[in-house]
mmCIF file of C-alpha atoms in Angstrom:
data_model
loop_
_atom_site.group_PDB
_atom_site.id
_atom_site.type_symbol
_atom_site.label_atom_id
_atom_site.label_comp_id
_atom_site.label_asym_id
_atom_site.label_seq_id
_atom_site.Cartn_x
_atom_site.Cartn_y
_atom_site.Cartn_z
ATOM 1 C CA MET A 28 34.954 9.914 156.249
ATOM 2 C CA LYS A 29 32.381 12.067 157.766
ATOM 3 C CA LEU A 30 28.930 11.849 156.218
ATOM 4 C CA SER A 31 28.729 15.364 155.215
ATOM 5 C CA GLU A 32 31.950 15.028 153.315
ATOM 6 C CA LEU A 33 30.363 11.894 151.510
ATOM 7 C CA ALA A 34 27.295 13.863 150.668
ATOM 8 C CA LEU A 35 29.427 16.575 149.190
ATOM 9 C CA ARG A 36 31.272 14.318 147.112
ATOM 10 C CA LEU A 37 28.132 12.589 145.857
ATOM 11 C CA GLY A 38 26.158 15.953 145.451
ATOM 12 C CA LEU A 39 23.234 14.582 147.562
ATOM 13 C CA GLN A 40 21.194 16.357 150.089
ATOM 14 C CA LEU A 41 21.951 15.371 153.694
ATOM 15 C CA ARG A 42 19.281 15.018 156.463
ATOM 16 C CA GLY A 43 20.615 14.133 159.840
ATOM 17 C CA ASP A 44 24.027 14.390 161.582
ATOM 18 C CA GLY A 45 26.645 15.097 159.081
ATOM 19 C CA GLU A 46 29.495 14.611 161.947
ATOM 20 C CA ILE A 47 28.847 10.848 161.774
ATOM 21 C CA GLU A 48 32.112 8.870 160.790
ATOM 22 C CA ILE A 49 31.464 6.324 157.871
ATOM 23 C CA THR A 50 33.990 3.541 157.617
ATOM 24 C CA ALA A 51 32.474 1.365 154.912
ATOM 25 C CA PRO A 52 29.461 0.742 152.852
ATOM 26 C CA ALA A 53 27.328 -2.340 153.584
ATOM 27 C CA PRO A 54 24.146 -4.124 152.509
ATOM 28 C CA VAL A 55 21.048 -3.211 154.577
ATOM 29 C CA GLU A 56 20.821 -6.784 156.059
ATOM 30 C CA ALA A 57 24.458 -6.714 157.294
ATOM 31 C CA ALA A 58 24.891 -2.881 158.180
ATOM 32 C CA VAL A 59 26.387 -2.049 161.540
ATOM 33 C CA ALA A 60 27.307 1.188 163.163
ATOM 34 C CA GLY A 61 29.638 3.201 161.216
ATOM 35 C CA THR A 62 28.419 1.802 157.736
ATOM 36 C CA ILE A 63 26.285 3.359 155.154
ATOM 37 C CA THR A 64 23.727 1.538 153.200
ATOM 38 C CA PHE A 65 20.903 2.133 150.705
ATOM 39 C CA ALA A 66 17.253 1.381 149.849
ATOM 40 C CA VAL A 67 15.571 1.623 146.556
ATOM 41 C CA GLY A 68 11.901 1.546 147.482
ATOM 42 C CA PRO A 69 9.214 1.195 150.141
ATOM 43 C CA LYS A 70 9.533 -2.615 150.273
ATOM 44 C CA TYR A 71 12.791 -2.122 151.868
ATOM 45 C CA ALA A 72 11.449 0.336 154.566
ATOM 46 C CA ALA A 73 11.116 -2.475 157.257
ATOM 47 C CA ALA A 74 14.596 -3.725 156.752
ATOM 48 C CA LEU A 75 15.905 -0.103 156.909
ATOM 49 C CA ARG A 76 14.203 0.572 160.293
ATOM 50 C CA SER A 77 15.657 -2.492 161.763
ATOM 51 C CA SER A 78 19.088 -1.931 160.269
ATOM 52 C CA ARG A 79 22.006 -0.602 162.501
ATOM 53 C CA ALA A 80 23.478 1.476 159.680
ATOM 54 C CA SER A 81 24.535 4.925 160.525
ATOM 55 C CA GLY A 82 23.496 6.369 157.271
ATOM 56 C CA ALA A 83 21.568 5.424 154.076
ATOM 57 C CA ILE A 84 21.063 6.440 150.602
ATOM 58 C CA VAL A 85 17.186 6.575 150.035
ATOM 59 C CA PRO A 86 14.598 8.094 147.728
ATOM 60 C CA GLU A 87 12.741 11.224 148.870
ATOM 61 C CA GLU A 88 9.639 9.071 149.849
ATOM 62 C CA MET A 89 11.747 7.076 152.297
ATOM 63 C CA ALA A 90 13.680 9.908 153.868
ATOM 64 C CA GLY A 91 11.196 10.618 156.743
ATOM 65 C CA GLY A 92 10.828 7.078 157.980
ATOM 66 C CA ALA A 93 14.515 6.119 158.239
ATOM 67 C CA GLU A 94 16.047 5.743 161.816
ATOM 68 C CA CYS A 95 19.410 6.970 160.588
ATOM 69 C CA ALA A 96 20.703 9.974 158.827
ATOM 70 C CA VAL A 97 19.956 9.813 155.254
ATOM 71 C CA LEU A 98 21.194 10.994 151.849
ATOM 72 C CA VAL A 99 18.359 11.782 149.558
ATOM 73 C CA SER A 100 18.808 10.477 145.919
ATOM 74 C CA ASP A 101 16.838 10.209 142.670
ATOM 75 C CA ASP A 102 18.579 6.734 142.166
ATOM 76 C CA PRO A 103 19.922 5.210 145.327
ATOM 77 C CA ALA A 104 21.554 2.146 143.643
ATOM 78 C CA PHE A 105 23.533 4.245 141.170
ATOM 79 C CA ASP A 106 24.770 6.657 144.044
ATOM 80 C CA PHE A 107 25.539 3.499 146.307
ATOM 81 C CA ALA A 108 27.626 2.160 143.566
ATOM 82 C CA ARG A 109 29.500 5.545 143.619
ATOM 83 C CA VAL A 110 30.009 4.944 147.225
ATOM 84 C CA LEU A 111 31.799 1.595 146.615
ATOM 85 C CA GLU A 112 34.037 3.339 144.109
ATOM 86 C CA ILE A 113 34.976 5.963 146.739
ATOM 87 C CA PHE A 114 35.759 3.401 149.471
ATOM 88 C CA PHE A 115 37.121 0.678 147.235
ATOM 89 C CA PRO A 116 39.035 2.425 144.170
ATOM 90 C CA PRO A 117 39.974 -0.093 141.547
ATOM 91 C CA TYR A 118 43.621 -1.393 141.662
ATOM 92 C CA ARG A 119 45.942 0.358 139.245
ATOM 93 C CA PRO A 120 49.346 -1.000 138.850
ATOM 94 C CA PRO A 121 52.394 1.096 138.351
ATOM 95 C CA ARG A 122 52.392 3.078 135.048
ATOM 96 C CA GLU A 123 55.347 1.196 133.689
ATOM 97 C CA ILE A 124 56.188 -1.530 131.095
ATOM 98 C CA HIS A 125 57.497 -4.817 132.924
ATOM 99 C CA PRO A 126 60.966 -5.736 131.685
ATOM 100 C CA THR A 127 59.591 -9.279 130.572
ATOM 101 C CA ALA A 128 56.814 -7.904 128.292
ATOM 102 C CA ILE A 129 57.558 -8.474 124.709
ATOM 103 C CA ILE A 130 56.503 -5.533 122.595
ATOM 104 C CA ALA A 131 56.992 -5.391 118.671
ATOM 105 C CA SER A 132 59.162 -2.598 117.593
ATOM 106 C CA ASP A 133 56.675 -0.926 115.388
ATOM 107 C CA ALA A 134 53.837 -1.116 118.147
ATOM 108 C CA LEU A 135 52.596 2.160 119.301
ATOM 109 C CA VAL A 136 51.664 2.355 123.034
ATOM 110 C CA GLY A 137 50.248 5.595 124.366
ATOM 111 C CA GLU A 138 51.047 7.542 127.368
ATOM 112 C CA ASP A 139 50.561 6.587 130.911
ATOM 113 C CA CYS A 140 50.040 2.885 130.214
ATOM 114 C CA SER A 141 50.884 0.012 132.312
ATOM 115 C CA ILE A 142 52.028 -3.380 130.673
ATOM 116 C CA GLY A 143 52.436 -6.325 132.952
ATOM 117 C CA ALA A 144 54.801 -9.375 133.081
ATOM 118 C CA TYR A 145 55.085 -11.701 130.156
ATOM 119 C CA SER A 146 52.443 -9.889 128.043
ATOM 120 C CA VAL A 147 53.042 -9.926 124.336
ATOM 121 C CA ILE A 148 52.061 -7.096 121.975
ATOM 122 C CA GLY A 149 52.375 -8.007 118.283
ATOM 123 C CA THR A 150 53.608 -5.978 115.269
ATOM 124 C CA GLY A 151 51.369 -3.013 114.061
ATOM 125 C CA VAL A 152 49.305 -2.816 117.307
ATOM 126 C CA THR A 153 48.309 0.556 118.595
ATOM 127 C CA ILE A 154 47.063 1.145 122.195
ATOM 128 C CA GLY A 155 45.742 4.523 123.255
ATOM 129 C CA ARG A 156 46.467 6.530 126.588
ATOM 130 C CA ASN A 157 46.065 5.246 130.007
ATOM 131 C CA ALA A 158 45.660 1.409 129.229
ATOM 132 C CA VAL A 159 46.331 -1.165 131.893
ATOM 133 C CA ILE A 160 47.240 -4.478 130.559
ATOM 134 C CA HIS A 161 47.828 -7.032 133.292
ATOM 135 C CA PRO A 162 50.299 -9.963 133.049
ATOM 136 C CA HIS A 163 50.022 -12.755 130.640
ATOM 137 C CA VAL A 164 47.938 -10.985 127.924
ATOM 138 C CA ILE A 165 48.439 -11.728 124.284
ATOM 139 C CA ILE A 166 47.580 -9.243 121.553
ATOM 140 C CA TYR A 167 48.092 -10.533 118.068
ATOM 141 C CA PRO A 168 49.328 -8.141 115.224
ATOM 142 C CA GLY A 169 47.234 -5.368 113.681
ATOM 143 C CA VAL A 170 44.902 -4.749 116.773
ATOM 144 C CA HIS A 171 43.702 -1.175 117.453
ATOM 145 C CA ILE A 172 42.831 -0.218 120.960
ATOM 146 C CA GLY A 173 41.479 3.120 122.180
ATOM 147 C CA ASP A 174 42.004 5.064 125.371
ATOM 148 C CA ASP A 175 41.484 3.838 129.002
ATOM 149 C CA PHE A 176 41.592 0.110 128.173
ATOM 150 C CA THR A 177 41.807 -2.302 130.911
ATOM 151 C CA CYS A 178 42.718 -5.880 130.047
ATOM 152 C CA HIS A 179 43.015 -8.535 132.882
ATOM 153 C CA SER A 180 45.385 -11.603 132.729
ATOM 154 C CA GLN A 181 45.204 -14.583 130.265
ATOM 155 C CA VAL A 182 43.154 -12.525 127.704
ATOM 156 C CA SER A 183 43.841 -13.228 124.037
ATOM 157 C CA ILE A 184 43.119 -10.728 121.335
ATOM 158 C CA ARG A 185 43.407 -12.010 117.932
ATOM 159 C CA GLU A 186 44.725 -10.212 114.778
ATOM 160 C CA GLY A 187 42.878 -7.222 113.330
ATOM 161 C CA VAL A 188 40.440 -6.706 116.180
ATOM 162 C CA ARG A 189 39.415 -3.075 116.654
ATOM 163 C CA ILE A 190 38.508 -1.993 120.310
ATOM 164 C CA GLY A 191 36.998 1.372 121.310
ATOM 165 C CA ASN A 192 37.490 3.655 124.287
ATOM 166 C CA ARG A 193 37.078 2.665 128.024
ATOM 167 C CA VAL A 194 36.644 -1.256 127.336
ATOM 168 C CA THR A 195 37.251 -3.726 129.962
ATOM 169 C CA LEU A 196 38.020 -7.319 129.158
ATOM 170 C CA LEU A 197 38.024 -9.599 132.272
ATOM 171 C CA ASN A 198 40.164 -12.695 132.800
ATOM 172 C CA GLY A 199 40.559 -15.473 130.061
ATOM 173 C CA ALA A 200 38.469 -13.639 127.614
ATOM 174 C CA VAL A 201 39.249 -14.429 123.918
ATOM 175 C CA ILE A 202 38.376 -11.705 121.239
ATOM 176 C CA GLY A 203 38.378 -12.706 117.716
ATOM 177 C CA ALA A 204 38.853 -16.405 117.734
ATOM 178 C CA ASP A 205 37.900 -18.229 114.568
ATOM 179 C CA GLY A 206 34.096 -18.664 114.044
ATOM 180 C CA PHE A 207 32.628 -22.161 113.805
ATOM 181 C CA GLY A 208 32.593 -22.664 109.980
ATOM 182 C CA PHE A 209 32.827 -25.900 108.162
ATOM 183 C CA VAL A 210 31.729 -27.305 104.781
ATOM 184 C CA GLU A 211 31.155 -31.003 104.259
ATOM 185 C CA HIS A 212 32.910 -32.038 101.111
ATOM 186 C CA ASN A 213 33.664 -35.668 99.901
ATOM 187 C CA ARG A 214 32.845 -36.982 103.416
ATOM 188 C CA GLU A 215 35.295 -34.592 104.918
ATOM 189 C CA LEU A 216 34.812 -31.396 106.897
ATOM 190 C CA ILE A 217 36.599 -28.658 105.258
ATOM 191 C CA LYS A 218 37.335 -25.418 107.433
ATOM 192 C CA ILE A 219 35.913 -22.296 106.039
ATOM 193 C CA PRO A 220 38.606 -19.495 106.331
ATOM 194 C CA GLN A 221 37.479 -16.971 108.903
ATOM 195 C CA VAL A 222 38.737 -13.810 107.351
ATOM 196 C CA GLY A 223 36.714 -11.140 109.147
ATOM 197 C CA SER A 224 37.313 -9.321 112.262
ATOM 198 C CA VAL A 225 35.719 -8.126 115.530
ATOM 199 C CA ILE A 226 34.719 -4.507 116.520
ATOM 200 C CA ILE A 227 34.098 -3.667 120.068
ATOM 201 C CA GLU A 228 32.807 -0.213 120.387
ATOM 202 C CA ASP A 229 33.223 2.198 123.470
ATOM 203 C CA ASP A 230 32.363 1.469 127.190
ATOM 204 C CA VAL A 231 31.938 -2.250 126.651
ATOM 205 C CA GLU A 232 32.730 -4.808 129.384
ATOM 206 C CA ILE A 233 33.357 -8.530 128.577
ATOM 207 C CA GLY A 234 33.355 -11.099 131.410
ATOM 208 C CA ALA A 235 35.776 -13.765 132.337
ATOM 209 C CA ASN A 236 36.247 -16.702 129.832
ATOM 210 C CA THR A 237 33.809 -15.149 127.478
ATOM 211 C CA THR A 238 34.475 -15.585 123.715
ATOM 212 C CA VAL A 239 33.591 -13.265 120.913
ATOM 213 C CA ASP A 240 34.280 -14.992 117.450
ATOM 214 C CA ARG A 241 35.631 -13.129 114.321
ATOM 215 C CA ALA A 242 33.329 -13.050 111.368
ATOM 216 C CA THR A 243 33.700 -15.050 108.528
ATOM 217 C CA MET A 244 33.816 -12.091 106.431
ATOM 218 C CA GLY A 245 32.942 -8.516 107.615
ATOM 219 C CA ALA A 246 32.861 -8.096 111.380
ATOM 220 C CA THR A 247 31.256 -9.250 114.561
ATOM 221 C CA VAL A 248 30.165 -5.939 116.168
ATOM 222 C CA ILE A 249 29.673 -5.441 119.989
ATOM 223 C CA GLY A 250 27.938 -2.132 120.284
ATOM 224 C CA ARG A 251 28.554 0.573 122.669
ATOM 225 C CA ALA A 252 27.932 0.133 126.426
ATOM 226 C CA VAL A 253 27.189 -3.638 125.914
ATOM 227 C CA LYS A 254 27.827 -5.706 129.193
ATOM 228 C CA LEU A 255 28.635 -9.469 128.706
ATOM 229 C CA ASP A 256 28.793 -11.544 131.871
ATOM 230 C CA ASN A 257 31.322 -14.483 132.097
ATOM 231 C CA LEU A 258 31.212 -17.651 130.063
ATOM 232 C CA ILE A 259 29.340 -16.299 127.120
ATOM 233 C CA GLN A 260 29.650 -17.423 123.581
ATOM 234 C CA VAL A 261 29.116 -14.868 120.703
ATOM 235 C CA GLY A 262 29.254 -16.537 117.335
ATOM 236 C CA HIS A 263 30.710 -15.015 114.176
ATOM 237 C CA ASN A 264 29.076 -12.077 112.292
ATOM 238 C CA CYS A 265 26.778 -11.252 115.248
ATOM 239 C CA GLU A 266 25.695 -7.733 115.968
ATOM 240 C CA VAL A 267 24.917 -6.817 119.625
ATOM 241 C CA GLY A 268 23.184 -3.422 119.879
ATOM 242 C CA THR A 269 24.037 -0.797 122.321
ATOM 243 C CA GLY A 270 23.305 -1.226 126.088
ATOM 244 C CA THR A 271 22.510 -4.963 125.711
ATOM 245 C CA ARG A 272 23.361 -6.983 128.682
ATOM 246 C CA MET A 273 23.731 -10.817 128.779
ATOM 247 C CA ALA A 274 24.054 -13.019 131.910
ATOM 248 C CA ALA A 275 26.427 -15.976 132.262
ATOM 249 C CA GLN A 276 26.303 -18.874 130.193
ATOM 250 C CA SER A 277 24.150 -17.302 127.475
ATOM 251 C CA GLY A 278 25.136 -17.617 123.750
ATOM 252 C CA LEU A 279 24.482 -16.466 120.370
ATOM 253 C CA ALA A 280 24.800 -18.652 117.236
ATOM 254 C CA GLY A 281 26.285 -17.150 113.945
ATOM 255 C CA SER A 282 24.763 -14.014 112.477
ATOM 256 C CA VAL A 283 22.304 -13.241 115.307
ATOM 257 C CA ARG A 284 21.177 -9.432 115.348
ATOM 258 C CA LEU A 285 20.271 -8.053 118.604
ATOM 259 C CA GLY A 286 18.622 -4.710 119.007
ATOM 260 C CA LYS A 287 19.436 -1.962 121.555
ATOM 261 C CA TRP A 288 19.008 -2.487 125.403
ATOM 262 C CA CYS A 289 17.991 -6.207 125.166
ATOM 263 C CA GLN A 290 18.267 -8.236 128.255
ATOM 264 C CA PHE A 291 19.324 -12.060 128.356
ATOM 265 C CA GLY A 292 18.975 -14.251 131.583
ATOM 266 C CA GLY A 293 21.522 -16.987 132.243
ATOM 267 C CA GLN A 294 21.757 -19.964 129.977
ATOM 268 C CA SER A 295 19.653 -18.418 127.418
ATOM 269 C CA GLY A 296 20.565 -18.232 123.760
ATOM 270 C CA CYS A 297 19.515 -17.584 120.099
ATOM 271 C CA ALA A 298 19.754 -19.882 117.074
ATOM 272 C CA ASP A 299 21.571 -18.701 113.982
ATOM 273 C CA HIS A 300 20.380 -15.625 111.954
ATOM 274 C CA VAL A 301 17.591 -14.774 114.488
ATOM 275 C CA GLN A 302 16.877 -10.963 114.755
ATOM 276 C CA VAL A 303 15.709 -9.551 117.957
ATOM 277 C CA GLY A 304 14.077 -6.094 118.329
ATOM 278 C CA ASP A 305 15.049 -3.401 120.739
ATOM 279 C CA ARG A 306 14.567 -3.828 124.533
ATOM 280 C CA ALA A 307 13.526 -7.290 124.122
ATOM 281 C CA ARG A 308 13.920 -9.457 127.433
ATOM 282 C CA VAL A 309 14.757 -13.275 127.349
ATOM 283 C CA ILE A 310 14.450 -14.940 130.704
ATOM 284 C CA ALA A 311 16.914 -17.598 131.936
ATOM 285 C CA GLN A 312 17.264 -20.814 129.914
ATOM 286 C CA ALA A 313 14.996 -19.609 127.201
ATOM 287 C CA GLY A 314 15.945 -20.749 123.590
ATOM 288 C CA VAL A 315 15.095 -18.209 120.831
ATOM 289 C CA HIS A 316 14.395 -19.931 117.446
ATOM 290 C CA ASN A 317 12.586 -17.166 115.687
ATOM 291 C CA ASP A 318 12.717 -13.425 115.266
ATOM 292 C CA LEU A 319 11.418 -11.305 118.147
ATOM 293 C CA PRO A 320 9.693 -7.823 117.943
ATOM 294 C CA ALA A 321 10.790 -4.823 119.965
ATOM 295 C CA ASP A 322 9.752 -4.989 123.757
ATOM 296 C CA ALA A 323 9.207 -8.716 123.554
ATOM 297 C CA LEU A 324 9.193 -10.764 126.858
ATOM 298 C CA VAL A 325 9.686 -14.413 126.377
ATOM 299 C CA GLY A 326 10.589 -17.629 128.180
ATOM 300 C CA GLY A 327 10.902 -21.347 127.404
ATOM 301 C CA ALA A 328 12.442 -23.294 124.513
ATOM 302 C CA PRO A 329 11.328 -22.542 121.894
ATOM 303 C CA ALA A 330 10.789 -19.233 123.478
ATOM 304 C CA ILE A 331 7.172 -17.896 123.590
ATOM 305 C CA ASP A 332 5.365 -15.113 125.277
ATOM 306 C CA LEU A 333 6.348 -15.103 128.948
ATOM 307 C CA ARG A 334 2.727 -15.024 130.202
ATOM 308 C CA MET A 335 1.844 -18.154 128.109
ATOM 309 C CA PHE A 336 4.916 -19.704 129.115
ATOM 310 C CA ARG A 337 4.166 -19.314 132.898
ATOM 311 C CA ARG A 338 0.561 -20.746 132.224
ATOM 312 C CA MET A 339 2.291 -23.748 130.526
ATOM 313 C CA VAL A 340 4.575 -24.360 133.496
ATOM 314 C CA ALA A 341 1.817 -23.959 135.916
ATOM 315 C CA VAL A 342 -0.078 -26.838 134.202
ATOM 316 C CA GLU A 343 2.851 -29.181 133.823
ATOM 317 C CA PRO A 344 2.833 -30.488 137.585
ATOM 318 C CA ARG A 345 -0.864 -31.267 137.061
ATOM 319 C CA LEU A 346 -0.631 -33.154 133.703
ATOM 320 C CA PRO A 347 -0.651 -36.843 135.253
ATOM 321 C CA GLU A 348 -3.686 -35.876 137.315
ATOM 322 C CA LEU A 349 -5.385 -34.328 134.274
ATOM 323 C CA ALA A 350 -4.611 -37.581 132.164
ATOM 324 C CA ARG A 351 -6.211 -39.687 134.807
ATOM 325 C CA ARG A 352 -9.310 -37.516 135.041
ATOM 326 C CA LEU A 353 -9.509 -37.637 131.085
ATOM 327 C CA ARG A 354 -9.266 -41.480 131.041
ATOM 328 C CA THR A 355 -11.966 -41.638 133.692
ATOM 329 C CA LEU A 356 -14.370 -39.438 131.719
ATOM 330 C CA GLU A 357 -13.665 -41.378 128.493
ATOM 331 C CA LYS A 358 -14.606 -44.486 130.221
ATOM 332 C CA ARG A 359 -17.903 -43.015 131.678
ATOM 333 C CA LEU A 360 -18.743 -41.830 128.042
ATOM 334 C CA GLY A 361 -17.694 -45.006 126.410
ATOM 335 C CA LEU A 362 -15.036 -43.107 124.263
ATOM 336 C CA ASP A 363 -12.270 -45.384 125.399
ATOM 337 C CA LYS A 364 -13.815 -48.127 123.297
ATOM 338 C CA VAL A 365 -14.200 -45.844 120.362
ATOM 339 C CA ARG A 366 -10.570 -44.729 120.737
ATOM 340 C CA GLN A 367 -9.376 -48.382 120.749
ATOM 341 C CA LYS A 368 -11.182 -49.098 117.470
ATOM 342 C CA GLU A 369 -9.748 -46.089 115.964
ATOM 343 C CA LEU A 370 -6.163 -47.096 117.029
ATOM 344 C CA ARG A 371 -7.060 -50.643 115.545
ATOM 345 C CA GLY A 372 -7.955 -49.036 112.511
ATOM 346 C CA LEU A 373 -4.817 -47.037 112.063
ATOM 347 C CA LYS A 374 -2.683 -50.269 112.577
#
């Protein structure tokens, strides 16, 4: 489409030739003639000047330095995401129920829904309007789902789960599997019945092969607008606060409480019963063993303040050298003999 049309659809100010034809969006380093790209700040100015893009979405302070036509934006990354949606609208299967789908006679399916081949919808299930359920999805009895639900293939939703509006579950996610609960009795491991449920609030996205366990009692709660990446484990009775994001292979043991707008890097995790304050950030591969206050920024295992963790990491490669220097100093001061006597005394 013409750049002027794109500017109109985005509601952005155009500076430059609006008659340019835009054929696709592209990252700044790979942009060619006919594409539109974006830059979020001055550190990308050089890349933008050398780019062959025909248009760019930029903040006001970069609008004068670009070699191409620009759309001026307060949030270029957000508006570029909108461009991607315009050029690549999400796939929507036909609004129909495939003849091989099995739907319980008392299940309630809303208007304009699509239910794919070999999906199974159990007794007492309710599904809101405009749902898209791809092939081979299993929904156990008693599940309640809101409007605009999207569920990709191979997802399993266990009994009694409650899901809000505009929720997306990616391939292979399992919602409401039994929590990991056993008690040792007479040298046997006896399973504790997991009789709780899972509540997923509005605007949540859960990644491929991610699992959210049902509560032992009560509910595991995934708050509004939470975004979980692929291959994440959320243990039983956890509560994940509004807007929290967790990257791939991270995990929460049972009964963890995360505040609002937290961020967890890949392969990070929390021990059981940990409480984390709002806006806390946990870097990749960190392990949280103790409660964290609001706005904490931590790394390492066990996790500590990130500034301290970085100093410790910086010292680690020098430890062999520091040990040699320490031994040399001890010999000069005669402390090595004192230490040997102390060790003999301990024996």
